[in-house]
Coordinates of C-alpha atoms and ligand atoms in Angstrom, one line a residue:
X6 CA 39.6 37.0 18.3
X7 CA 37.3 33.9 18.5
X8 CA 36.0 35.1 15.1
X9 CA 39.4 34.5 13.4
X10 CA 40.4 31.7 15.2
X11 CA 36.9 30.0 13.9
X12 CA 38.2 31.2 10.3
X13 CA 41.7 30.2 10.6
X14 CA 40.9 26.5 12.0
X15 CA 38.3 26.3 8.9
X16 CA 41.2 27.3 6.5
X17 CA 43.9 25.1 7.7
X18 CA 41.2 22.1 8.4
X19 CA 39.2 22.2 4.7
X20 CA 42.1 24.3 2.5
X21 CA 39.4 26.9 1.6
X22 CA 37.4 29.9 2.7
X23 CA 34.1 29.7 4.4
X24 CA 31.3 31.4 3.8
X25 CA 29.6 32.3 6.9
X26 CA 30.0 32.6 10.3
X27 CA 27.9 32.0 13.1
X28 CA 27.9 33.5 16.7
X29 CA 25.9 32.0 19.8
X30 CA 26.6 33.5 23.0
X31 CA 26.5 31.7 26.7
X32 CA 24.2 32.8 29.7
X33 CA 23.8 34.4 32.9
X34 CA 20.3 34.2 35.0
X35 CA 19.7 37.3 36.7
X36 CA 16.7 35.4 39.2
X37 CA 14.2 32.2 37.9
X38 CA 16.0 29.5 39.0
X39 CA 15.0 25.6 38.5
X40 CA 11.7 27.4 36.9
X41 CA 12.7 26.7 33.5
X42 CA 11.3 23.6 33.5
X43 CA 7.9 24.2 35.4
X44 CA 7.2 26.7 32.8
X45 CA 8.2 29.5 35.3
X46 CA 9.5 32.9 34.5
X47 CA 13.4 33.5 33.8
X48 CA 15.4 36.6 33.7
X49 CA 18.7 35.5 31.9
X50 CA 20.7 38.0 29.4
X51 CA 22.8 36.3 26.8
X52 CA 26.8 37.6 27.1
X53 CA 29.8 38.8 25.1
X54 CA 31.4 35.5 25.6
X55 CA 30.4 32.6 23.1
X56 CA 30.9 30.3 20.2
X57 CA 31.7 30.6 16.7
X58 CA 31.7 28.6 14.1
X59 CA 32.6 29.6 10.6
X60 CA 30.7 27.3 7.8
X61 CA 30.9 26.2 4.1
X62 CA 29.5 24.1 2.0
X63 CA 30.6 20.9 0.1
X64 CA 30.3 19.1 -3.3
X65 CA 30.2 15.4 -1.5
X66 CA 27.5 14.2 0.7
X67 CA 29.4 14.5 4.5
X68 CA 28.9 16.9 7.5
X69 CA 32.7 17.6 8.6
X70 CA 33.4 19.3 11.8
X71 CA 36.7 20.2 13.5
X72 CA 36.8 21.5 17.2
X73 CA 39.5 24.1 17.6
X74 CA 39.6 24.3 21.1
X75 CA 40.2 20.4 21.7
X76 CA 43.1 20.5 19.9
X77 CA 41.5 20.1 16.8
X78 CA 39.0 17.2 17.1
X79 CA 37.7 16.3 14.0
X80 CA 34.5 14.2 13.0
X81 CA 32.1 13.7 10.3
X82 CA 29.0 11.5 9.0
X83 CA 27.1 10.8 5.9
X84 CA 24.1 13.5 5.8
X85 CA 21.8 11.2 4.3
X86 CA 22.4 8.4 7.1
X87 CA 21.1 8.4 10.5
X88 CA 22.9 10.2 13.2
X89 CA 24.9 8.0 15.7
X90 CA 26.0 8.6 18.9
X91 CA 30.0 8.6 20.3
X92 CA 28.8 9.2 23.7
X93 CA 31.3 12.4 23.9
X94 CA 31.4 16.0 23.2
X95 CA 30.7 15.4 19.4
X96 CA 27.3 14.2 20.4
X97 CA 26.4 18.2 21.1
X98 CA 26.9 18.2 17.1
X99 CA 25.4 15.1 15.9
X100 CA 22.2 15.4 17.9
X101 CA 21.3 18.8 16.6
X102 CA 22.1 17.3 12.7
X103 CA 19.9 14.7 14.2
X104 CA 17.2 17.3 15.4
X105 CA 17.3 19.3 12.3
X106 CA 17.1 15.9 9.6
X107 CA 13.9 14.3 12.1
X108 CA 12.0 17.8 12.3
X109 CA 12.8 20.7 9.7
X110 CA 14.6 18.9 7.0
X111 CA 17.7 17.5 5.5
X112 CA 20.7 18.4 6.5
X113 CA 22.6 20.4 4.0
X114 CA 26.6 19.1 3.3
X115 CA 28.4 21.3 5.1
X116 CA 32.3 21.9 6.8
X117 CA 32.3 23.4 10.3
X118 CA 35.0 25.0 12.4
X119 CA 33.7 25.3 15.9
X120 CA 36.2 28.0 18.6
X121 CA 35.1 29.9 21.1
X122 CA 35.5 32.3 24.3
X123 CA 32.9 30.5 26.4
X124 CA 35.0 29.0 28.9
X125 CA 33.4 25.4 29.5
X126 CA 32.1 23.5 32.6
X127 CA 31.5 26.9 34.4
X128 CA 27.7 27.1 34.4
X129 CA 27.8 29.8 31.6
X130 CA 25.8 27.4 29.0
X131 CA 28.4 26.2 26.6
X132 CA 27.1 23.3 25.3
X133 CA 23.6 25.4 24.9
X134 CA 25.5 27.9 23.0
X135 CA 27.2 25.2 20.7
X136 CA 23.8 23.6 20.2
X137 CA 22.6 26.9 19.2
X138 CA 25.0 27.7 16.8
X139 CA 24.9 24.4 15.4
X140 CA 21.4 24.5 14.6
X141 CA 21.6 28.0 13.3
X142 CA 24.3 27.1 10.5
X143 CA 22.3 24.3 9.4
X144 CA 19.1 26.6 9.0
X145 CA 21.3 29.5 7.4
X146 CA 23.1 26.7 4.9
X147 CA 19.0 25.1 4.4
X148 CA 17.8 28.7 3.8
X149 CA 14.9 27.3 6.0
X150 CA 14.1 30.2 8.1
X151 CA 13.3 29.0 11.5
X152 CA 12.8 31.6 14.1
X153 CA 14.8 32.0 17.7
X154 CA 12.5 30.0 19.5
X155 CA 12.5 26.8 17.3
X156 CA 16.5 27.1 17.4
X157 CA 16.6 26.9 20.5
X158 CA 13.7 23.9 20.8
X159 CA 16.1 22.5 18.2
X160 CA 19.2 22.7 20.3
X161 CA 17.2 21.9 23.7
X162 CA 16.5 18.5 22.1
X163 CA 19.6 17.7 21.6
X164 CA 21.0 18.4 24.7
X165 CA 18.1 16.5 26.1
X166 CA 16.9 13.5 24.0
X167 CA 20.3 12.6 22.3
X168 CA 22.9 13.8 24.4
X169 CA 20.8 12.7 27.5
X170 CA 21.2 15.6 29.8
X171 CA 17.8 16.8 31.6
X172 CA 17.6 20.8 31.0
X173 CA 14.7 23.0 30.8
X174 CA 14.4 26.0 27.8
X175 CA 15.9 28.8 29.4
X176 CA 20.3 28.3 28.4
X177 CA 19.3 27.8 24.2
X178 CA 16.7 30.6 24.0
X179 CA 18.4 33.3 26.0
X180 CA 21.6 32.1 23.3
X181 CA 18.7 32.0 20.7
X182 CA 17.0 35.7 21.2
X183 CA 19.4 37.8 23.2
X184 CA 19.9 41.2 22.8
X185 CA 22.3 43.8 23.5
X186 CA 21.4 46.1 26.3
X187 CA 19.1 44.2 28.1
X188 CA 17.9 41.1 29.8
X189 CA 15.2 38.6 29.1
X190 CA 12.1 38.3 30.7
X191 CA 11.6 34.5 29.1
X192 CA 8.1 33.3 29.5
X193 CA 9.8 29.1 29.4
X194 CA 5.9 28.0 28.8
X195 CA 4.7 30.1 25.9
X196 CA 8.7 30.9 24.9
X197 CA 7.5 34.4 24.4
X198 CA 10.2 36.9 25.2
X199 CA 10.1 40.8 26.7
X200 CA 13.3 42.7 26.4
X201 CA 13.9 44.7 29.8
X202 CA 16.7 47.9 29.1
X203 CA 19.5 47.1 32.0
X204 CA 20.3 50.1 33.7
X205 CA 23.8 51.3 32.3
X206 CA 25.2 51.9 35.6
X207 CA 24.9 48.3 36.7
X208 CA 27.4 46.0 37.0
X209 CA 26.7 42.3 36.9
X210 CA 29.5 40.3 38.3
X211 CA 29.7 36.0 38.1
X212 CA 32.0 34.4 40.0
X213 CA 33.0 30.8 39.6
X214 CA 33.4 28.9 43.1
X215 CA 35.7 26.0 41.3
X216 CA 34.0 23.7 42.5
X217 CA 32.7 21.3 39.3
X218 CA 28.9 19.7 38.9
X219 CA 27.6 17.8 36.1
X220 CA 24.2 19.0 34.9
X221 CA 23.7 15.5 34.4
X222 CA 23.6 14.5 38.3
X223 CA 20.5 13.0 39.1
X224 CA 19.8 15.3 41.8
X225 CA 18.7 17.6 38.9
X226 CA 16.4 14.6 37.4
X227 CA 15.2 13.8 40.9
X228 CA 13.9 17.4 41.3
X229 CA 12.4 17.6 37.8
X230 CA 10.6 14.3 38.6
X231 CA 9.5 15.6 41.6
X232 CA 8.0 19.2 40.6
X233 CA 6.5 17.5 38.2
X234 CA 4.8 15.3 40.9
X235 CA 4.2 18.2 42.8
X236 CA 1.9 19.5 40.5
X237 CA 0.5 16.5 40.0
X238 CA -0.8 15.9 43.1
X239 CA -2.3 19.4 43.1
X240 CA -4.4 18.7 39.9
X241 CA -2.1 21.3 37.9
X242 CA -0.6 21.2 34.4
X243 CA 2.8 22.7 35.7
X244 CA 4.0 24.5 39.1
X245 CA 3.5 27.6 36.8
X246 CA -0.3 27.6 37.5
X247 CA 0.2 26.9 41.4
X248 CA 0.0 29.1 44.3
X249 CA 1.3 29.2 47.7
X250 CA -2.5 28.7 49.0
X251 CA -2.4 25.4 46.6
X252 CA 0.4 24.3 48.6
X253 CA -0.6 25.0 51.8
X254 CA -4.4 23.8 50.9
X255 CA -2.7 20.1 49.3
X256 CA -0.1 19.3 52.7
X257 CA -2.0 16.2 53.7
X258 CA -1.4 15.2 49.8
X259 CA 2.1 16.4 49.2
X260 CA 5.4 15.2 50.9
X261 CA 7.4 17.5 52.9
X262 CA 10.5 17.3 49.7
X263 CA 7.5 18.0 47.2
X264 CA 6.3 21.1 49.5
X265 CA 9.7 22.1 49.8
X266 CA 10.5 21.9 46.2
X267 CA 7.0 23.4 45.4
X268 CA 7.3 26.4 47.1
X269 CA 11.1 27.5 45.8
X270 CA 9.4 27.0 42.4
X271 CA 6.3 29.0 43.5
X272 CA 8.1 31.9 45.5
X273 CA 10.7 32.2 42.9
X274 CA 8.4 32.8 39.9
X275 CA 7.1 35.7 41.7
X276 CA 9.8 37.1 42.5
X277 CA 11.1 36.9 39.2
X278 CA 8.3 38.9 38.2
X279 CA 9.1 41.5 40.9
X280 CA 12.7 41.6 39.6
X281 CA 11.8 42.5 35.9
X282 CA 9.7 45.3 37.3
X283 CA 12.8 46.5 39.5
X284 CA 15.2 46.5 36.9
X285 CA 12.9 48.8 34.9
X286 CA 12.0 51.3 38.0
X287 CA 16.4 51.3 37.9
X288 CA 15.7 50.0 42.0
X289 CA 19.0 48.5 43.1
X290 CA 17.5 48.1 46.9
X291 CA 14.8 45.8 45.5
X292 CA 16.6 43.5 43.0
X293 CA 19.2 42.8 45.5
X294 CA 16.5 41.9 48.3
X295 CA 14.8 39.3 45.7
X296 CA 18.5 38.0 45.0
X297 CA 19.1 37.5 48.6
X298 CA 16.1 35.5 49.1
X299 CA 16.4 33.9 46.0
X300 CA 19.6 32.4 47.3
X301 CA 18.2 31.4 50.3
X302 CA 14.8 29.3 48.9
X303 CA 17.2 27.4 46.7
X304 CA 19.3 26.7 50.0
X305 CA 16.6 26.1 51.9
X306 CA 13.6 24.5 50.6
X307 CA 15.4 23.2 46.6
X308 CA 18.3 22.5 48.2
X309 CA 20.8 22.8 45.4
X310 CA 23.6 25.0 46.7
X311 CA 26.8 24.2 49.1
X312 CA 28.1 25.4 52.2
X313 CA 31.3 27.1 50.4
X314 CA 28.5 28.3 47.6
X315 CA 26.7 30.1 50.4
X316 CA 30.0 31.0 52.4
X317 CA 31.0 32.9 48.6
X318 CA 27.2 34.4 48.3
X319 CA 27.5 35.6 52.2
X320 CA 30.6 37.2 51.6
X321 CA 29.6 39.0 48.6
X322 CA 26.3 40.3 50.3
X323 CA 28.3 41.7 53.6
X324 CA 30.3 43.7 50.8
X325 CA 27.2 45.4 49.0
X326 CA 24.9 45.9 51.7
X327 CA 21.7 46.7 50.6
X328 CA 23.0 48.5 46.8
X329 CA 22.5 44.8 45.8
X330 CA 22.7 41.3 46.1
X331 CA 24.3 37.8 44.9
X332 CA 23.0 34.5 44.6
X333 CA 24.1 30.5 43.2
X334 CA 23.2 31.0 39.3
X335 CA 22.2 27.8 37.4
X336 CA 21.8 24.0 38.4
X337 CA 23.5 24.3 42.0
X338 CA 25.8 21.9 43.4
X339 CA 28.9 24.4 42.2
X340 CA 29.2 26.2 39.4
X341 CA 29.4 30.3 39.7
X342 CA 27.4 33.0 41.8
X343 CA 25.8 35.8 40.1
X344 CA 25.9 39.6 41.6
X345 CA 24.3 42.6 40.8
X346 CA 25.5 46.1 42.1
X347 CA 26.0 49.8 41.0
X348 CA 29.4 50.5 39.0
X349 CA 31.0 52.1 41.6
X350 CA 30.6 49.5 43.9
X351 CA 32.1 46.8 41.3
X352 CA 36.3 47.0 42.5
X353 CA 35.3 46.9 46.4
X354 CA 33.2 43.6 45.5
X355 CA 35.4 42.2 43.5
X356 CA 38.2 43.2 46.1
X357 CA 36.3 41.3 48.5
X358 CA 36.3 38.2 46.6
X359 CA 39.9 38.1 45.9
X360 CA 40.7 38.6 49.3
X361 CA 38.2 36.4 51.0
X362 CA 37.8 33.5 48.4
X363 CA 39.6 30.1 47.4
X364 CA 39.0 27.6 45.6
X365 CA 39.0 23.4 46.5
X366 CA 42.5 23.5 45.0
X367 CA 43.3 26.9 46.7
X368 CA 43.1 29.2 43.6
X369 CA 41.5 32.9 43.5
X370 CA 38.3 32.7 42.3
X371 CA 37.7 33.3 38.2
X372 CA 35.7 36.6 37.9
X373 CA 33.8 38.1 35.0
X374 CA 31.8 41.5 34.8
X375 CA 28.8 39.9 32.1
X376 CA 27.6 42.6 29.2
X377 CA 24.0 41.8 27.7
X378 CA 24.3 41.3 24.4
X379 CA 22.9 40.0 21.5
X380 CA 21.4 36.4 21.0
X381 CA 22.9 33.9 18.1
X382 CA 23.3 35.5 14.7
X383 CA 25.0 34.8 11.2
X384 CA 27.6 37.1 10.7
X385 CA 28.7 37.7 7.1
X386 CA 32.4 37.4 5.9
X387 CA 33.7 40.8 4.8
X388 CA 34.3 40.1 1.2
X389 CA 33.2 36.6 1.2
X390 CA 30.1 34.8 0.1
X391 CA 27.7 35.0 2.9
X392 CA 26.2 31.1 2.2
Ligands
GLA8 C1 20.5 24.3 34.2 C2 19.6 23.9 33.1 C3 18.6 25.1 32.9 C4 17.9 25.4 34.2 C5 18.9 25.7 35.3 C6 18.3 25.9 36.6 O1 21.3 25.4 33.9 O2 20.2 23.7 31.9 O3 17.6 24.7 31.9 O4 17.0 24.4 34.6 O5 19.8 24.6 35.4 O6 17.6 27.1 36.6

């Protein structure tokens, strides 16, 4: 569907064919959360839901995009020039071009239709998906070969140092190296990658609360600022190479937020660790439990989540029991909830939600049942050139 809108928008926009097309799917966390950027342990699986962008080249010297979903949006810049900011969605464009002509090469003259099923704003890494796909149409076009992780390090910087939202690694390389069939065990420090095989009768269910946040709140600069000091004060490189008797041994030297933070980021990487060895012993009991107290540190001691977050994670977790468990998934402060549970236990939950559940502006909640599947790829055009 998205595939053919992508195609269409490039036809009526450019008058021709493109050549390619390229695919970069959104995100769901499983369990590492606020670790990315300690160089923690994530467990993320990229979905069936993404963007596309269908590509060509061109004879003049111009990038020239068009954004199908906002009505059409179109923009374009000299390749050869520097890359300026607008200060608006295009920026998730132009800083990747920017990315790609400072640190693999020049950008190849190219026309871009960008559509997509990724549903924006809800936590499920849009703008890391587009960055993603951005960057891998310029590498396909380049013929420069880069591999999934420095896509994603590509897309991360643009997100980062031109668009000027603080992020970690995790959103662009589980878009970057997904794969169907299984989640991620991302290593965010080495950006190493093990695939884990998700058991194939469990469901994993998001739920978006409707209530909005902005990655770019500085509650989410505070706390990177503060991890950061954390480990400082500990004499460590990262909260990755801390343990809970480093906290407990540095009190006098920490302050009660830093301890706080400190030990979500601690706790949470080992549990993380516990959950990629549940998923592969199939033990429902277990990933649930870590989910549960999951939710709680970031409540607690990081302090990201809301009461009608928790009131939504509560209700879901009275449904399941103990066959599994829900959480906040992503930066907190709104956003969607992530469950895990058997199949058959997938209509009661999601009976529960719909029943018990509103939204700020008195809505049902928007559901989705997430599908592992593959990370960003170029998908050639049956009976077209493929770039
Ligand atoms: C946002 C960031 C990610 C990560 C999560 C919290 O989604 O983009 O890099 O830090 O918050 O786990």
């Amino acid at each position: 569907m998205t595939r053919s809108s992508a195609t269409e928008a490039f036809r009526a926009s450019f008058g021709v064919e493109p050549e390619f097309l390229v695919r970069a799917p959104g995100r769901v966390n499983l369990i590492g959360e606020h670790v990315d950027y300690n160089d923690g342990i994530v467990l993320p699986m990229a979905i069936d839901l993404g963007i596309w962008v269908a590509c060509g080249s061109r004879s003049d010297d111009r990038i020239e995009y068009v954004a199908h979903d906002l009505g059409g949006l179109r923009d374009g810049f000299c390749r050869a020039e520097e890359v300026q900011r607008c200060n608006d969605w295009r920026d998730h464009v132009r800083g990747v071009a920017a990315a790609f002509s400072t640190q693999i090469s020049s950008i190849p003259s190219l026309s871009l239709a960008i559509s997509g099923n990724l549903p924006s704003g809800r936590g499920l890494s849009s703008s890391a998906a587009l960055g993603v796909a951005i960057a891998r149409a310029l590498d396909h076009a380049a013929q420069t070969e880069l591999s999934a992780q420095r896509i994603a390090l590509l897309a991360q910087w643009a997100e980062r140092d031109f668009v000027g939202t603080q992020c970690g690694i995790m959103d662009q390389l589980a878009s970057a190296v997904g794969s169907a069939g299984h989640v991620l065990k991302l290593d965010c420090r080495t950006l190493e990658h093990a695939l884990v095989k998700w058991p194939t009768n469990w469901a994993v269910l998001v739920v978006d609360s409707g209530i909005r946040r902005s990655l770019a709140d500085s509650a989410f600069n505070d706390r990177t600022k503060a991890c950061a000091m954390a480990a400082e004060r500990m004499g460590k490189t990262s909260l990755r190479d801390a343990s809970l008797a480093d906290i407990a041994g540095h009190r006098s030297q920490l302050t009660q937020e830093e301890t706080r933070l400190a030990h979500h980021v601690v706790s949470e990487i080992a549990r993380t660790r516990d959950a990629a060895s549940a998923i592969r012993r199939k033990d429902l009991f277990e990933i649930g439990a870590l989910m549960r107290a999951s939710h709680t540190s970031l409540r607690d001691d990081f302090r990201v989540s809301l009461p009608p977050i928790d009131s939504l994670v509560s209700l879901q977790n009275e449904a399941l029991g103990e066959n599994g468990g829900a959480r906040m998934m992503g930066g907190g402060f709104g956003g969607c909830t992530v469950a895990v549970c058997g199949h058959e236990d997938l209509p009661h939950l999601q009976h529960v939600v719909t029943a018990g559940y509103r939204t700020p502006d008195g809505k049902k909640a928007w559901m989705y049942r997430a599908k592992p599947s593959n990370g960003a790829e170029v998908v050639p055009i049956l009976g077209g050139r493929t770039g």
